[in-house]
Each structure stands twice: as structure tokens, then as C-alpha cells.
XYZ file of C-alpha atoms in Angstrom:
360
model
C 18.869 21.648 0.309
C 21.025 24.283 1.990
C 24.306 25.514 0.593
C 26.172 24.854 3.829
C 28.331 21.800 4.578
C 26.532 18.743 3.309
C 27.060 14.985 3.213
C 30.341 13.972 1.599
C 28.499 11.557 -0.718
C 26.282 14.196 -2.278
C 26.990 17.463 -4.054
C 24.386 20.196 -3.479
C 22.159 20.810 -6.493
C 20.462 24.118 -7.216
C 16.821 24.149 -6.201
C 15.774 25.369 -9.643
C 17.195 22.302 -11.372
C 14.605 20.320 -13.277
C 14.414 16.586 -13.778
C 16.016 15.405 -17.001
C 14.329 12.629 -18.940
C 16.504 9.613 -19.802
C 17.653 9.354 -23.399
C 15.237 7.285 -25.495
C 16.174 3.661 -26.008
C 16.256 2.169 -29.477
C 13.558 -0.528 -29.122
C 15.169 -2.656 -31.803
C 18.651 -2.888 -30.296
C 18.358 -2.161 -26.576
C 21.152 0.422 -26.898
C 20.553 3.860 -25.368
C 22.805 6.647 -26.572
C 24.090 9.127 -23.954
C 22.184 12.369 -23.527
C 23.996 15.730 -23.548
C 25.880 16.187 -20.290
C 25.672 19.207 -18.021
C 28.717 21.026 -16.763
C 30.651 19.945 -13.703
C 31.130 16.575 -12.060
C 28.187 14.791 -10.491
C 27.699 12.014 -8.010
C 25.713 8.971 -9.130
C 23.162 9.772 -6.452
C 22.653 13.173 -8.119
C 21.999 11.481 -11.445
C 19.503 9.078 -9.859
C 17.489 12.110 -8.781
C 17.900 13.914 -12.119
C 16.567 10.906 -14.013
C 13.563 10.709 -11.700
C 14.342 7.227 -10.380
C 14.304 8.213 -6.677
C 13.098 11.331 -4.865
C 15.687 13.702 -3.399
C 14.423 13.129 0.155
C 14.943 9.365 -0.189
C 18.469 9.865 -1.534
C 19.337 12.201 1.351
C 18.103 9.568 3.795
C 20.204 6.931 1.978
C 23.278 9.128 2.336
C 22.792 9.369 6.101
C 22.082 5.641 6.393
C 25.151 4.861 4.294
C 27.341 6.950 6.570
C 26.128 5.016 9.575
C 26.485 1.565 7.973
C 29.593 2.123 5.853
C 27.774 1.620 2.558
C 27.365 3.839 -0.468
C 24.011 5.568 -0.996
C 23.494 3.505 -4.146
C 23.931 0.249 -2.221
C 21.479 1.430 0.421
C 18.900 2.234 -2.259
C 19.441 -1.132 -3.915
C 19.119 -3.060 -0.660
C 15.908 -1.237 0.221
C 14.380 -1.834 -3.210
C 14.028 1.882 -3.921
C 16.394 1.533 -6.899
C 16.711 -1.351 -9.371
C 20.017 -2.560 -10.798
C 18.884 -1.579 -14.276
C 18.178 1.965 -13.070
C 21.567 2.089 -11.349
C 23.342 1.016 -14.540
C 21.479 3.700 -16.502
C 22.520 6.292 -13.928
C 26.155 5.165 -14.160
C 26.027 5.425 -17.964
C 24.603 8.937 -17.714
C 27.195 9.920 -15.088
C 30.071 8.965 -17.404
C 28.408 10.102 -20.642
C 28.342 6.555 -22.059
C 25.769 4.448 -23.872
C 23.633 1.994 -21.894
C 22.848 -1.486 -23.198
C 19.999 -3.760 -22.132
C 21.439 -7.239 -22.707
C 17.944 -8.742 -22.515
C 17.203 -6.947 -25.798
C 20.595 -6.416 -27.412
C 21.865 -9.382 -29.433
C 25.612 -9.828 -28.821
C 27.862 -10.717 -31.747
C 29.259 -14.230 -31.210
C 32.500 -13.381 -32.998
C 33.013 -10.484 -30.577
C 32.193 -12.626 -27.537
C 34.813 -15.160 -28.587
C 37.601 -12.551 -28.637
C 38.229 -13.224 -24.940
C 37.914 -16.324 -22.805
C 35.353 -16.918 -20.105
C 37.940 -16.588 -17.332
C 39.031 -13.186 -18.616
C 35.407 -12.053 -18.858
C 34.841 -13.050 -15.245
C 38.057 -11.409 -14.094
C 37.210 -8.100 -15.769
C 33.468 -8.446 -15.159
C 33.023 -7.403 -18.767
C 32.150 -8.930 -22.136
C 32.681 -7.788 -25.738
C 29.276 -7.587 -27.425
C 29.922 -6.253 -30.928
C 31.773 -3.896 -33.227
C 30.656 -0.337 -33.865
C 30.481 1.113 -37.380
C 33.911 2.669 -36.890
C 35.455 -0.711 -35.987
C 35.704 -0.036 -32.249
C 34.905 -3.000 -29.998
C 31.906 -2.421 -27.713
C 32.494 -3.868 -24.245
C 29.636 -4.229 -21.757
C 30.794 -3.310 -18.237
C 29.157 -2.586 -14.915
C 32.049 -0.323 -13.867
C 33.292 1.776 -16.820
C 35.805 3.553 -14.571
C 37.976 0.402 -14.489
C 40.679 1.768 -16.789
C 43.058 -1.154 -16.150
C 40.462 -3.649 -17.410
C 39.887 -1.571 -20.548
C 43.628 -1.421 -21.250
C 43.991 -5.184 -20.788
C 41.012 -5.868 -23.068
C 42.558 -3.638 -25.733
C 45.778 -5.666 -25.601
C 43.969 -9.035 -25.564
C 41.611 -8.318 -28.446
C 43.781 -6.099 -30.628
C 40.880 -3.631 -30.965
C 40.227 -0.160 -29.706
C 37.535 -0.589 -27.044
C 34.564 1.535 -26.070
C 32.762 0.747 -22.802
C 28.986 0.587 -22.677
C 27.236 0.188 -19.352
C 25.056 -2.806 -18.479
C 23.653 -4.060 -15.193
C 25.708 -6.463 -13.104
C 23.059 -9.179 -13.440
C 22.909 -8.898 -17.241
C 26.689 -9.204 -17.556
C 26.768 -12.222 -15.240
C 24.037 -13.886 -17.315
C 25.916 -13.225 -20.560
C 29.158 -14.651 -19.158
C 27.225 -17.690 -17.958
C 25.920 -18.274 -21.482
C 29.456 -17.859 -22.838
C 30.737 -20.610 -20.541
C 27.922 -23.111 -21.062
C 29.412 -24.955 -24.049
C 32.975 -24.760 -22.728
C 31.757 -26.264 -19.451
C 29.893 -29.012 -21.335
C 33.027 -29.914 -23.315
C 35.193 -29.880 -20.175
C 32.679 -32.030 -18.277
C 32.476 -34.515 -21.144
C 36.265 -34.840 -21.310
C 36.521 -35.181 -17.515
C 33.867 -37.909 -17.366
C 35.634 -39.846 -20.110
C 38.955 -39.616 -18.273
C 37.384 -40.952 -15.084
C 35.993 -44.052 -16.800
C 37.828 -47.328 -16.384
C 39.224 -48.710 -19.637
C 39.324 -45.364 -21.367
C 39.878 -46.852 -24.853
C 36.486 -47.358 -26.475
C 36.629 -49.360 -29.674
C 32.958 -49.496 -30.505
C 31.904 -46.241 -32.177
C 28.254 -46.825 -31.419
C 29.044 -47.413 -27.766
C 30.970 -44.152 -27.707
C 28.066 -42.314 -29.278
C 25.709 -43.567 -26.575
C 27.968 -42.462 -23.703
C 26.315 -39.939 -21.397
C 29.076 -37.284 -21.812
C 28.702 -37.358 -25.605
C 24.913 -37.100 -25.456
C 25.111 -34.204 -23.002
C 27.610 -32.381 -25.205
C 25.561 -32.700 -28.409
C 22.378 -31.711 -26.578
C 24.153 -28.657 -25.113
C 25.327 -27.563 -28.569
C 21.827 -27.849 -30.029
C 20.206 -26.078 -27.054
C 22.726 -23.226 -27.233
C 22.154 -22.849 -30.984
C 18.384 -22.640 -30.529
C 18.787 -20.070 -27.756
C 21.115 -17.944 -29.922
C 18.633 -18.080 -32.826
C 21.094 -19.913 -35.101
C 19.906 -21.280 -38.433
C 22.791 -23.749 -38.817
C 25.328 -25.629 -36.716
C 28.618 -26.514 -38.429
C 30.888 -29.275 -37.078
C 34.220 -28.852 -38.888
C 37.182 -31.189 -38.187
C 40.600 -29.703 -38.949
C 42.838 -32.679 -38.171
C 43.452 -31.694 -34.546
C 40.026 -30.894 -33.135
C 36.482 -30.243 -34.314
C 35.412 -26.626 -34.573
C 31.760 -25.821 -33.803
C 30.283 -22.749 -35.479
C 26.802 -21.219 -35.429
C 25.268 -19.293 -38.309
C 23.309 -16.361 -36.863
C 21.770 -13.796 -39.226
C 23.794 -15.277 -42.077
C 27.164 -14.920 -40.314
C 29.212 -17.910 -39.132
C 30.847 -17.480 -35.713
C 32.995 -19.977 -33.842
C 31.409 -21.095 -30.592
C 33.576 -23.855 -29.144
C 35.957 -26.692 -30.064
C 35.611 -30.421 -29.437
C 38.799 -32.350 -28.494
C 40.094 -34.862 -31.038
C 39.399 -37.830 -28.778
C 35.666 -37.038 -28.760
C 35.178 -36.323 -32.477
C 34.243 -39.901 -33.409
C 31.657 -40.127 -30.625
C 30.088 -36.755 -31.423
C 29.941 -37.519 -35.155
C 28.308 -40.894 -34.520
C 25.849 -39.399 -32.039
C 24.659 -36.835 -34.584
C 24.358 -39.582 -37.201
C 22.278 -41.711 -34.854
C 19.974 -38.757 -34.205
C 19.379 -38.445 -37.974
C 19.034 -42.217 -38.480
C 22.159 -42.314 -40.679
C 24.634 -45.150 -41.247
C 27.464 -44.610 -38.766
C 29.712 -47.110 -40.577
C 29.613 -45.133 -43.836
C 32.247 -42.410 -43.745
C 33.170 -42.070 -47.415
C 29.843 -40.889 -48.869
C 27.642 -37.886 -48.060
C 24.451 -38.628 -46.120
C 21.436 -36.626 -45.032
C 18.640 -37.203 -42.562
C 16.123 -35.468 -40.340
C 15.123 -35.410 -36.699
C 12.537 -33.551 -34.638
C 13.434 -32.366 -31.137
C 11.822 -30.395 -28.345
C 14.273 -27.876 -26.872
C 13.051 -26.073 -23.740
C 9.450 -26.476 -24.839
C 10.123 -25.353 -28.425
C 9.555 -27.748 -31.318
C 12.581 -27.792 -33.630
C 13.032 -29.651 -36.922
C 16.655 -30.450 -37.785
C 18.069 -31.526 -41.125
C 21.442 -33.251 -40.847
C 23.971 -33.450 -43.703
C 27.393 -35.122 -43.536
C 30.241 -34.510 -45.979
C 33.542 -36.468 -46.052
C 36.736 -34.412 -46.086
C 40.464 -35.015 -45.853
C 40.341 -34.398 -42.067
C 37.192 -36.463 -41.411
C 33.470 -36.019 -41.727
C 32.029 -32.544 -41.531
C 28.430 -32.093 -40.380
C 25.895 -29.345 -40.891
C 22.647 -29.237 -38.923
C 19.957 -26.919 -40.324
C 17.584 -25.773 -37.566
C 13.967 -24.780 -38.123
C 12.294 -23.468 -34.995
C 8.578 -23.973 -35.631
C 7.717 -21.260 -33.106
C 9.545 -18.722 -35.289
C 8.700 -20.189 -38.676
C 5.615 -18.040 -39.337
C 6.516 -14.359 -39.175
C 4.469 -11.388 -40.283
C 5.765 -8.914 -42.836
C 6.082 -6.407 -39.993
C 8.287 -8.830 -38.047
C 10.437 -9.324 -41.139
C 10.976 -5.567 -41.331
C 9.240 -5.136 -44.692
C 7.563 -1.750 -45.015
C 6.984 1.148 -47.382
C 7.340 0.776 -51.139
C 8.920 -2.736 -51.053
C 5.988 -4.056 -49.056
C 3.424 -2.463 -51.384
C 5.191 -3.935 -54.410
C 5.414 -7.358 -52.731
C 1.735 -7.459 -51.769
C 0.673 -6.177 -55.192
C 2.644 -8.963 -56.897
C 0.940 -11.578 -54.741
C -2.498 -10.441 -55.885
C -1.651 -10.800 -59.565
C -3.335 -13.639 -61.444
C -0.079 -14.602 -63.148
C 3.699 -14.396 -62.736
C 5.972 -15.409 -59.856
C 7.451 -13.889 -56.704
C 11.011 -14.976 -55.921
C 12.472 -14.895 -52.398
C 16.256 -14.862 -52.748
C 19.195 -14.317 -50.443
C 22.243 -15.997 -48.880
C 22.108 -18.898 -46.444
C 20.509 -17.930 -43.159
C 19.021 -14.668 -44.418
C 15.447 -15.739 -43.623
C 14.076 -16.998 -46.948
C 12.150 -19.839 -45.300
């Protein structure tokens, strides 16, 4: 490329520049740390070439085509299929010296996701996904240059925020998962309001209503998708809080309006073949379900409280029940000691840990 006047979208790069390999991604988390940055500002199209995603000649052609059509070179490359959205997000992260997150691999923290509402996530096109070791809130964004959104998120969450870059499609999918249960609750309430004779006196009839069934099924399906080991239904006198236990940590997922608590409680009891008329004594039961082709065993326990009956559903996904020692992360000296103990002719091996830590 000559050093004379060039396209306004692209800064000339020295011919001796070599391609820089992307920073390695942590295969366990999906989070790629930023690589050391070179001096001077760069266009995203420069970074696309540096990372080896697209050849320089193709980028130059995209610049000319973008000038003619009023589009950016990146949009031209995306539309032509020469560049994927994941590659574009990695180039943006490298351009700003930020970490990149693959939300298909990274497991967002539910407590972080619940720091903002779905509407705010859609408005900012961003979603909190976890807390860093230093307590800073990690926020997945497609456009990390949106300083106003970052300032608003800092005020809304009460945390210092650090943007990490994700593809537009990944963020949209995450926000969609965030809204699934809220939409199910809203739809259930709306369908109940539209029914004639809204006062339902028969608890069993309420439990068999389509909105109630859809809501309970949505909660269970979401829990299985999130890899939860338990679902907690906790009435507090005003509404029923729904929390998932993921990796041993309880995180609030949604809330059920007071008017629907009786129907939801009875529906769960019916699933476990429990007595819906008994509300003063603890009960337990079991049910087997198929959720999106996955066989799941569920143990259901009810416990009376001053605000009503609380329910805990313990989930056992049979597809994930048998894990190898490698999958459990056991290696080195602990693994050798564990395997040696198993081959002894006497003694016992104890598997201990808190609820949801993976003992089963």
C-alpha cells in the first residue's frame, strides 16, 4: 500500500508489519485476555488484517465498496461472508485492548444477570455476566465505546463496571434467555386476567390451568438449561421468589405474583403425586420428566412456613449423572490418592461437600 492519500476508513500500515496471532482463549471459561497493544490508534479493519481474519486486498476492496454504498468496511465484509460476527467481535476487543468472551462457552453468573432488568439490557445492548476477582462487574457488550451505557450501568448496579466484548448474536441470545421466565410469568398473569370469572375457588382447577402449567414447565426447562441442581420456591408473604442453585450458589431468577402462588404450589404437588389439601405437614415425592430430549429425575419436597408452603425441587439430569474423573477436574496427587483408596481391600472413601457441589 502506498504512503500517499488513502481511503478515509483505513490507515496505511507499514509493509514490513507481520500478522499477530490472537491471544489464546481459556478453553474452560471462553474468556480471552487482551494481547499487548501496539502504539498508535488503529482502525478495526486494520486489526482484522493483523489477526489474519481477512486478507489486506479484500479489506481494501471492502473499503472502496463501503464508500460507494455508504456502509462501513466491516459491514461489507460481514454481508459478503468474508468475516464472521465472532471474528468481528474479537477484532473490536483487540482494537480497544479489552477481553473477549464467547458466551457459548462462558457461564454467566445468575446473580450478576439479575442486577439489571431485561428492558435495560435490551436498551444498552449489554448484559452483566459476572464479577471479577477484584469485585468489578463484567459487562458483555458489542460496542464497548458506548460510554453513556457504561455510566448508566454503573449507577444502576452500584458496581464499578468493566466491558468485555461479545458478538451481537451472543448478547441477543443471552438477553432472550434472561427474559424467558419473566415473559412466562407475564403471559400467565395476562391469560388469567382475560378469563371470565377470574376468581377460582378450586385449587386443583387452578393447578390444571394452562397458564400455570406453562409457567411451571418454563421454570423447570430454564433450570435444566442453566445446569441447576435445585429449584427453590420461597413465599415471602407478598410473592413467591424462584431461585436456582447453580454450582452450589443460590441466585434469584424470577418472582411469581401472589395471586398465582396457590396454583403453582398445587401444580408442583400434582407433579410429585402429593396431597394438595395437606398444607401443614412436610411432604416429598418424585417425578420423571423429559426436557428437550433430556431425561430428568426430580425429587420434590414441601415445607410449611409462616408465609405459606415452600418447595424445593432437586434435579438430576441423567445425561450428566455419569462423569469421568477428568470431567470432574480431579487430577494430580488427589486423583492418585483417590484411585489408590478405591483399590484397597478395606476401608471407605467419603465424598463430602455442600449442597450442589457435585457429590452425586
